[in-house]
Amino acid sequence: MSSFVDVAIFPLPNQVSFPGTVVPLHVFEPRYRTMIDESVEHERMIAVCHVKKQIGAAKKPQSIQRALNTNQASYLPQEIFSAGPCNILKRSRDGRIYVNINMRHRLKFDREIQTLPYRIASCSMLHDDLVEPSLMVDQQIEIVDMILNLIVRQAPTEVSRFNRETWLAMDPQQFSFTIFQLLRFEPELMQCILELTNPEERLQLIVKTLTDNDHEFIG
């Protein structure tokens, strides 16, 4: 992949996505249905990202039919996000699209090259600092065991599906992102973790957060 890549931007409040995870979406707005179709056609990645602020509110109340034919609220996206290819799963009779976005890369917004009907931005790859994996092993073990305890408390029927050894065998750098297949923190904290370029610091922050508070296991 070149240093810069064009990416379609799908801003969603409170949605922070990480490389190595899959983001399911139910897409109904006309502009974003167009974005899905054009992105698939042109093999363009889609970024699903948290937002800085709302810049235009949706009209309320409104029917499903109106929502399917008018654009809703507009948001200013965060400048660091994850992106990946889109897989269309299903289309409903009224035009809604159900998709999975397979997050592959962490990117940084460089410049906007299209504003309407949806944003396309030229983005650069955001790379991690080099950290010796052996320095992060203890933190990885601690996180895995804390998550196992979380599952026992919140979703005991899921314990048998949690393969501890698989998670421990994962590269710590990859682990520090992929673990968010299982966890959900507050959006601003997750955005902070996403922006960190030191994987050891990411793991330290995850450990601290799990130690200080009880969090949601999303499975």
PDB file of C-alpha atoms in Angstrom:
ATOM      1  CA  MET A   1       0.000   0.000   0.000  1.00  0.00           C
ATOM      2  CA  SER A   2       1.275   3.496  -0.866  1.00  0.00           C
ATOM      3  CA  SER A   3       1.959   6.126   1.810  1.00  0.00           C
ATOM      4  CA  PHE A   4      -1.379   7.818   1.083  1.00  0.00           C
ATOM      5  CA  VAL A   5      -4.718   6.213   0.324  1.00  0.00           C
ATOM      6  CA  ASP A   6      -8.180   7.589  -0.473  1.00  0.00           C
ATOM      7  CA  VAL A   7     -10.775   6.510   2.080  1.00  0.00           C
ATOM      8  CA  ALA A   8     -14.530   7.072   2.385  1.00  0.00           C
ATOM      9  CA  ILE A   9     -15.432   8.450   5.814  1.00  0.00           C
ATOM     10  CA  PHE A  10     -18.429   7.183   7.797  1.00  0.00           C
ATOM     11  CA  PRO A  11     -18.574   9.247  11.015  1.00  0.00           C
ATOM     12  CA  LEU A  12     -20.617   7.687  13.826  1.00  0.00           C
ATOM     13  CA  PRO A  13     -20.818   9.155  17.340  1.00  0.00           C
ATOM     14  CA  ASN A  14     -19.246   6.893  19.981  1.00  0.00           C
ATOM     15  CA  GLN A  15     -17.996   4.383  17.398  1.00  0.00           C
ATOM     16  CA  VAL A  16     -14.248   3.764  17.722  1.00  0.00           C
ATOM     17  CA  SER A  17     -12.983   0.878  15.610  1.00  0.00           C
ATOM     18  CA  PHE A  18      -9.639  -0.907  15.757  1.00  0.00           C
ATOM     19  CA  PRO A  19      -7.549  -2.815  13.202  1.00  0.00           C
ATOM     20  CA  GLY A  20      -8.265  -6.522  13.394  1.00  0.00           C
ATOM     21  CA  THR A  21     -11.940  -6.041  14.242  1.00  0.00           C
ATOM     22  CA  VAL A  22     -15.124  -6.249  12.179  1.00  0.00           C
ATOM     23  CA  VAL A  23     -17.703  -3.455  12.337  1.00  0.00           C
ATOM     24  CA  PRO A  24     -21.276  -4.404  11.331  1.00  0.00           C
ATOM     25  CA  LEU A  25     -23.398  -1.555   9.978  1.00  0.00           C
ATOM     26  CA  HIS A  26     -27.046  -1.048   9.099  1.00  0.00           C
ATOM     27  CA  VAL A  27     -26.922   1.699   6.448  1.00  0.00           C
ATOM     28  CA  PHE A  28     -30.086   3.595   5.532  1.00  0.00           C
ATOM     29  CA  GLU A  29     -29.162   7.209   4.692  1.00  0.00           C
ATOM     30  CA  PRO A  30     -29.088   7.895   0.924  1.00  0.00           C
ATOM     31  CA  ARG A  31     -25.573   9.384   0.986  1.00  0.00           C
ATOM     32  CA  TYR A  32     -24.107   6.442   2.872  1.00  0.00           C
ATOM     33  CA  ARG A  33     -25.903   3.871   0.724  1.00  0.00           C
ATOM     34  CA  THR A  34     -24.236   5.615  -2.209  1.00  0.00           C
ATOM     35  CA  MET A  35     -20.929   5.511  -0.323  1.00  0.00           C
ATOM     36  CA  ILE A  36     -21.241   1.757   0.217  1.00  0.00           C
ATOM     37  CA  ASP A  37     -22.016   1.007  -3.424  1.00  0.00           C
ATOM     38  CA  GLU A  38     -19.317   3.289  -4.820  1.00  0.00           C
ATOM     39  CA  SER A  39     -16.701   2.076  -2.339  1.00  0.00           C
ATOM     40  CA  VAL A  40     -17.354  -1.547  -3.239  1.00  0.00           C
ATOM     41  CA  GLU A  41     -17.322  -0.722  -6.960  1.00  0.00           C
ATOM     42  CA  HIS A  42     -14.015   1.170  -6.746  1.00  0.00           C
ATOM     43  CA  GLU A  43     -12.473  -1.099  -4.082  1.00  0.00           C
ATOM     44  CA  ARG A  44     -12.118   1.900  -1.766  1.00  0.00           C
ATOM     45  CA  MET A  45     -11.734   1.348   1.963  1.00  0.00           C
ATOM     46  CA  ILE A  46     -14.304   2.759   4.366  1.00  0.00           C
ATOM     47  CA  ALA A  47     -13.361   4.347   7.686  1.00  0.00           C
ATOM     48  CA  VAL A  48     -15.841   4.114  10.559  1.00  0.00           C
ATOM     49  CA  CYS A  49     -14.876   6.689  13.148  1.00  0.00           C
ATOM     50  CA  HIS A  50     -15.826   8.574  16.268  1.00  0.00           C
ATOM     51  CA  VAL A  51     -16.672  12.272  15.884  1.00  0.00           C
ATOM     52  CA  LYS A  52     -15.455  15.578  17.279  1.00  0.00           C
ATOM     53  CA  LYS A  53     -18.822  17.325  17.150  1.00  0.00           C
ATOM     54  CA  GLN A  54     -22.163  17.529  15.397  1.00  0.00           C
ATOM     55  CA  ILE A  55     -22.300  20.139  12.634  1.00  0.00           C
ATOM     56  CA  GLY A  56     -25.878  19.577  11.451  1.00  0.00           C
ATOM     57  CA  ALA A  57     -28.854  18.036  13.251  1.00  0.00           C
ATOM     58  CA  ALA A  58     -31.415  15.626  11.833  1.00  0.00           C
ATOM     59  CA  LYS A  59     -35.049  16.690  11.657  1.00  0.00           C
ATOM     60  CA  LYS A  60     -37.250  14.965  14.229  1.00  0.00           C
ATOM     61  CA  PRO A  61     -39.650  13.276  14.478  1.00  0.00           C
ATOM     62  CA  GLN A  62     -39.616  11.464  11.162  1.00  0.00           C
ATOM     63  CA  SER A  63     -40.811   8.212   9.678  1.00  0.00           C
ATOM     64  CA  ILE A  64     -38.619   5.359   8.492  1.00  0.00           C
ATOM     65  CA  GLN A  65     -39.564   6.268   4.934  1.00  0.00           C
ATOM     66  CA  ARG A  66     -38.374   9.850   5.411  1.00  0.00           C
ATOM     67  CA  ALA A  67     -35.155   8.637   7.027  1.00  0.00           C
ATOM     68  CA  LEU A  68     -34.536   6.414   4.008  1.00  0.00           C
ATOM     69  CA  ASN A  69     -34.879   9.361   1.660  1.00  0.00           C
ATOM     70  CA  THR A  70     -33.163  12.189   3.532  1.00  0.00           C
ATOM     71  CA  ASN A  71     -29.721  12.594   5.036  1.00  0.00           C
ATOM     72  CA  GLN A  72     -29.590  12.745   8.809  1.00  0.00           C
ATOM     73  CA  ALA A  73     -27.215  14.500  11.218  1.00  0.00           C
ATOM     74  CA  SER A  74     -23.765  15.544   9.982  1.00  0.00           C
ATOM     75  CA  TYR A  75     -20.612  15.217  12.050  1.00  0.00           C
ATOM     76  CA  LEU A  76     -17.003  16.347  12.036  1.00  0.00           C
ATOM     77  CA  PRO A  77     -14.937  13.134  12.138  1.00  0.00           C
ATOM     78  CA  GLN A  78     -11.938  12.421  14.301  1.00  0.00           C
ATOM     79  CA  GLU A  79      -8.606  12.617  12.468  1.00  0.00           C
ATOM     80  CA  ILE A  80      -7.354   9.136  13.410  1.00  0.00           C
ATOM     81  CA  PHE A  81      -9.466   6.087  12.614  1.00  0.00           C
ATOM     82  CA  SER A  82      -9.447   2.554  11.272  1.00  0.00           C
ATOM     83  CA  ALA A  83     -10.537   1.559   7.787  1.00  0.00           C
ATOM     84  CA  GLY A  84     -10.956  -1.496   5.629  1.00  0.00           C
ATOM     85  CA  PRO A  85     -12.917  -3.102   2.808  1.00  0.00           C
ATOM     86  CA  CYS A  86     -16.681  -3.433   2.891  1.00  0.00           C
ATOM     87  CA  ASN A  87     -18.590  -6.681   2.536  1.00  0.00           C
ATOM     88  CA  ILE A  88     -22.288  -6.309   1.673  1.00  0.00           C
ATOM     89  CA  LEU A  89     -24.322  -8.927   3.521  1.00  0.00           C
ATOM     90  CA  LYS A  90     -27.912  -8.087   2.598  1.00  0.00           C
ATOM     91  CA  ARG A  91     -30.175  -5.476   1.032  1.00  0.00           C
ATOM     92  CA  SER A  92     -33.713  -4.957   2.289  1.00  0.00           C
ATOM     93  CA  ARG A  93     -36.646  -4.287  -0.011  1.00  0.00           C
ATOM     94  CA  ASP A  94     -36.791  -0.652   1.063  1.00  0.00           C
ATOM     95  CA  GLY A  95     -33.120  -0.083   0.211  1.00  0.00           C
ATOM     96  CA  ARG A  96     -31.324  -0.500   3.515  1.00  0.00           C
ATOM     97  CA  ILE A  97     -27.924  -2.196   3.328  1.00  0.00           C
ATOM     98  CA  TYR A  98     -26.371  -4.488   5.935  1.00  0.00           C
ATOM     99  CA  VAL A  99     -22.584  -4.666   5.755  1.00  0.00           C
ATOM    100  CA  ASN A 100     -19.432  -5.687   7.581  1.00  0.00           C
ATOM    101  CA  ILE A 101     -16.375  -3.425   7.472  1.00  0.00           C
ATOM    102  CA  ASN A 102     -13.214  -5.473   8.016  1.00  0.00           C
ATOM    103  CA  MET A 103     -10.834  -3.055   9.690  1.00  0.00           C
ATOM    104  CA  ARG A 104      -7.297  -3.534   8.375  1.00  0.00           C
ATOM    105  CA  HIS A 105      -5.394  -0.290   8.847  1.00  0.00           C
ATOM    106  CA  ARG A 106      -5.095   2.645  11.212  1.00  0.00           C
ATOM    107  CA  LEU A 107      -5.033   5.904   9.291  1.00  0.00           C
ATOM    108  CA  LYS A 108      -4.594   9.628   9.822  1.00  0.00           C
ATOM    109  CA  PHE A 109      -6.708  12.211   7.986  1.00  0.00           C
ATOM    110  CA  ASP A 110      -4.500  14.289   5.683  1.00  0.00           C
ATOM    111  CA  ARG A 111      -6.797  16.280   3.392  1.00  0.00           C
ATOM    112  CA  GLU A 112     -10.361  16.179   2.157  1.00  0.00           C
ATOM    113  CA  ILE A 113     -10.759  15.440  -1.535  1.00  0.00           C
ATOM    114  CA  GLN A 114     -14.570  15.152  -1.627  1.00  0.00           C
ATOM    115  CA  THR A 115     -17.187  16.672   0.673  1.00  0.00           C
ATOM    116  CA  LEU A 116     -20.554  15.769  -0.869  1.00  0.00           C
ATOM    117  CA  PRO A 117     -22.554  13.604  -0.874  1.00  0.00           C
ATOM    118  CA  TYR A 118     -20.096  11.984   1.575  1.00  0.00           C
ATOM    119  CA  ARG A 119     -16.506  12.637   2.575  1.00  0.00           C
ATOM    120  CA  ILE A 120     -13.525  11.076   0.867  1.00  0.00           C
ATOM    121  CA  ALA A 121     -10.149  11.870   2.410  1.00  0.00           C
ATOM    122  CA  SER A 122      -6.550  11.269   1.488  1.00  0.00           C
ATOM    123  CA  CYS A 123      -5.049   9.505   4.498  1.00  0.00           C
ATOM    124  CA  SER A 124      -1.631   8.361   5.647  1.00  0.00           C
ATOM    125  CA  MET A 125      -0.815   5.151   7.475  1.00  0.00           C
ATOM    126  CA  LEU A 126      -0.260   5.537  11.225  1.00  0.00           C
ATOM    127  CA  HIS A 127       2.493   3.172  12.347  1.00  0.00           C
ATOM    128  CA  ASP A 128       3.516   1.991  15.798  1.00  0.00           C
ATOM    129  CA  ASP A 129       6.829   2.602  17.505  1.00  0.00           C
ATOM    130  CA  LEU A 130       9.113  -0.420  17.628  1.00  0.00           C
ATOM    131  CA  VAL A 131       8.795  -2.139  20.996  1.00  0.00           C
ATOM    132  CA  GLU A 132      10.320  -5.479  21.944  1.00  0.00           C
ATOM    133  CA  PRO A 133       7.400  -7.954  22.208  1.00  0.00           C
ATOM    134  CA  SER A 134       8.898  -9.647  25.267  1.00  0.00           C
ATOM    135  CA  LEU A 135       8.402  -6.422  27.231  1.00  0.00           C
ATOM    136  CA  MET A 136       4.626  -6.742  26.824  1.00  0.00           C
ATOM    137  CA  VAL A 137       4.059 -10.409  27.621  1.00  0.00           C
ATOM    138  CA  ASP A 138       3.179  -9.911  31.286  1.00  0.00           C
ATOM    139  CA  GLN A 139       0.638  -7.217  30.423  1.00  0.00           C
ATOM    140  CA  GLN A 140      -0.918  -9.437  27.773  1.00  0.00           C
ATOM    141  CA  ILE A 141      -1.298 -12.301  30.258  1.00  0.00           C
ATOM    142  CA  GLU A 142      -2.823  -9.949  32.827  1.00  0.00           C
ATOM    143  CA  ILE A 143      -5.362  -8.596  30.332  1.00  0.00           C
ATOM    144  CA  VAL A 144      -6.371 -12.066  29.134  1.00  0.00           C
ATOM    145  CA  ASP A 145      -6.951 -13.246  32.703  1.00  0.00           C
ATOM    146  CA  MET A 146      -8.902 -10.097  33.576  1.00  0.00           C
ATOM    147  CA  ILE A 147     -11.138 -10.589  30.547  1.00  0.00           C
ATOM    148  CA  LEU A 148     -11.678 -14.219  31.484  1.00  0.00           C
ATOM    149  CA  ASN A 149     -12.840 -13.072  34.927  1.00  0.00           C
ATOM    150  CA  LEU A 150     -15.083 -10.502  33.251  1.00  0.00           C
ATOM    151  CA  ILE A 151     -16.681 -13.198  31.115  1.00  0.00           C
ATOM    152  CA  VAL A 152     -17.240 -15.424  34.158  1.00  0.00           C
ATOM    153  CA  ARG A 153     -19.128 -12.580  35.867  1.00  0.00           C
ATOM    154  CA  GLN A 154     -21.035 -11.117  32.912  1.00  0.00           C
ATOM    155  CA  ALA A 155     -21.507 -13.972  30.430  1.00  0.00           C
ATOM    156  CA  PRO A 156     -20.696 -17.339  32.036  1.00  0.00           C
ATOM    157  CA  THR A 157     -22.173 -19.280  29.106  1.00  0.00           C
ATOM    158  CA  GLU A 158     -19.448 -17.760  26.899  1.00  0.00           C
ATOM    159  CA  VAL A 159     -16.532 -19.082  28.972  1.00  0.00           C
ATOM    160  CA  SER A 160     -16.153 -22.246  26.904  1.00  0.00           C
ATOM    161  CA  ARG A 161     -15.799 -20.174  23.727  1.00  0.00           C
ATOM    162  CA  PHE A 162     -12.950 -18.067  25.096  1.00  0.00           C
ATOM    163  CA  ASN A 163      -9.670 -19.662  24.017  1.00  0.00           C
ATOM    164  CA  ARG A 164      -7.089 -18.281  26.426  1.00  0.00           C
ATOM    165  CA  GLU A 165      -4.134 -19.840  24.607  1.00  0.00           C
ATOM    166  CA  THR A 166      -5.126 -18.306  21.273  1.00  0.00           C
ATOM    167  CA  TRP A 167      -5.168 -14.829  22.787  1.00  0.00           C
ATOM    168  CA  LEU A 168      -1.859 -15.392  24.584  1.00  0.00           C
ATOM    169  CA  ALA A 169      -0.197 -16.591  21.376  1.00  0.00           C
ATOM    170  CA  MET A 170      -1.133 -13.417  19.532  1.00  0.00           C
ATOM    171  CA  ASP A 171       1.536 -10.833  18.772  1.00  0.00           C
ATOM    172  CA  PRO A 172       1.231  -8.225  21.575  1.00  0.00           C
ATOM    173  CA  GLN A 173       0.949  -5.344  19.110  1.00  0.00           C
ATOM    174  CA  GLN A 174      -1.879  -7.046  17.249  1.00  0.00           C
ATOM    175  CA  PHE A 175      -3.409  -8.113  20.562  1.00  0.00           C
ATOM    176  CA  SER A 176      -3.569  -4.502  21.787  1.00  0.00           C
ATOM    177  CA  PHE A 177      -6.043  -3.736  18.982  1.00  0.00           C
ATOM    178  CA  THR A 178      -7.834  -7.050  18.426  1.00  0.00           C
ATOM    179  CA  ILE A 179      -8.811  -7.331  22.092  1.00  0.00           C
ATOM    180  CA  PHE A 180     -11.482  -4.750  21.314  1.00  0.00           C
ATOM    181  CA  GLN A 181     -13.422  -7.529  19.638  1.00  0.00           C
ATOM    182  CA  LEU A 182     -14.281  -8.384  23.250  1.00  0.00           C
ATOM    183  CA  LEU A 183     -14.200  -5.105  25.158  1.00  0.00           C
ATOM    184  CA  ARG A 184     -15.968  -1.772  25.125  1.00  0.00           C
ATOM    185  CA  PHE A 185     -14.690   1.263  27.031  1.00  0.00           C
ATOM    186  CA  GLU A 186     -15.936   4.846  27.001  1.00  0.00           C
ATOM    187  CA  PRO A 187     -15.569   6.280  23.455  1.00  0.00           C
ATOM    188  CA  GLU A 188     -13.096   9.017  24.375  1.00  0.00           C
ATOM    189  CA  LEU A 189     -10.857   6.507  26.132  1.00  0.00           C
ATOM    190  CA  MET A 190     -11.037   4.131  23.175  1.00  0.00           C
ATOM    191  CA  GLN A 191     -10.112   6.997  20.858  1.00  0.00           C
ATOM    192  CA  CYS A 192      -7.127   7.761  23.079  1.00  0.00           C
ATOM    193  CA  ILE A 193      -6.021   4.112  22.926  1.00  0.00           C
ATOM    194  CA  LEU A 194      -6.406   4.077  19.147  1.00  0.00           C
ATOM    195  CA  GLU A 195      -4.196   7.150  18.790  1.00  0.00           C
ATOM    196  CA  LEU A 196      -1.339   5.795  20.925  1.00  0.00           C
ATOM    197  CA  THR A 197       1.591   4.679  18.769  1.00  0.00           C
ATOM    198  CA  ASN A 198       3.382   2.809  21.546  1.00  0.00           C
ATOM    199  CA  PRO A 199       1.817  -0.666  21.913  1.00  0.00           C
ATOM    200  CA  GLU A 200       3.241  -1.067  25.419  1.00  0.00           C
ATOM    201  CA  GLU A 201       1.466   2.116  26.494  1.00  0.00           C
ATOM    202  CA  ARG A 202      -1.755   0.815  24.945  1.00  0.00           C
ATOM    203  CA  LEU A 203      -1.550  -2.370  26.981  1.00  0.00           C
ATOM    204  CA  GLN A 204      -0.698  -0.427  30.147  1.00  0.00           C
ATOM    205  CA  LEU A 205      -3.757   1.787  29.666  1.00  0.00           C
ATOM    206  CA  ILE A 206      -5.998  -1.247  29.056  1.00  0.00           C
ATOM    207  CA  VAL A 207      -4.693  -2.890  32.247  1.00  0.00           C
ATOM    208  CA  LYS A 208      -5.236   0.302  34.258  1.00  0.00           C
ATOM    209  CA  THR A 209      -8.759   0.732  32.901  1.00  0.00           C
ATOM    210  CA  LEU A 210      -9.740  -2.873  33.634  1.00  0.00           C
ATOM    211  CA  THR A 211      -8.234  -2.561  37.114  1.00  0.00           C
ATOM    212  CA  ASP A 212      -9.991   0.690  37.990  1.00  0.00           C
ATOM    213  CA  ASN A 213     -13.452  -0.066  36.602  1.00  0.00           C
ATOM    214  CA  ASP A 214     -15.783  -2.825  35.538  1.00  0.00           C
ATOM    215  CA  HIS A 215     -16.364  -2.800  31.790  1.00  0.00           C
ATOM    216  CA  GLU A 216     -18.603  -4.392  29.234  1.00  0.00           C
ATOM    217  CA  PHE A 217     -17.769  -7.685  27.596  1.00  0.00           C
ATOM    218  CA  ILE A 218     -19.259  -7.591  24.095  1.00  0.00           C
ATOM    219  CA  GLY A 219     -18.245 -11.055  22.902  1.00  0.00           C
TER     220      GLY A 219
END
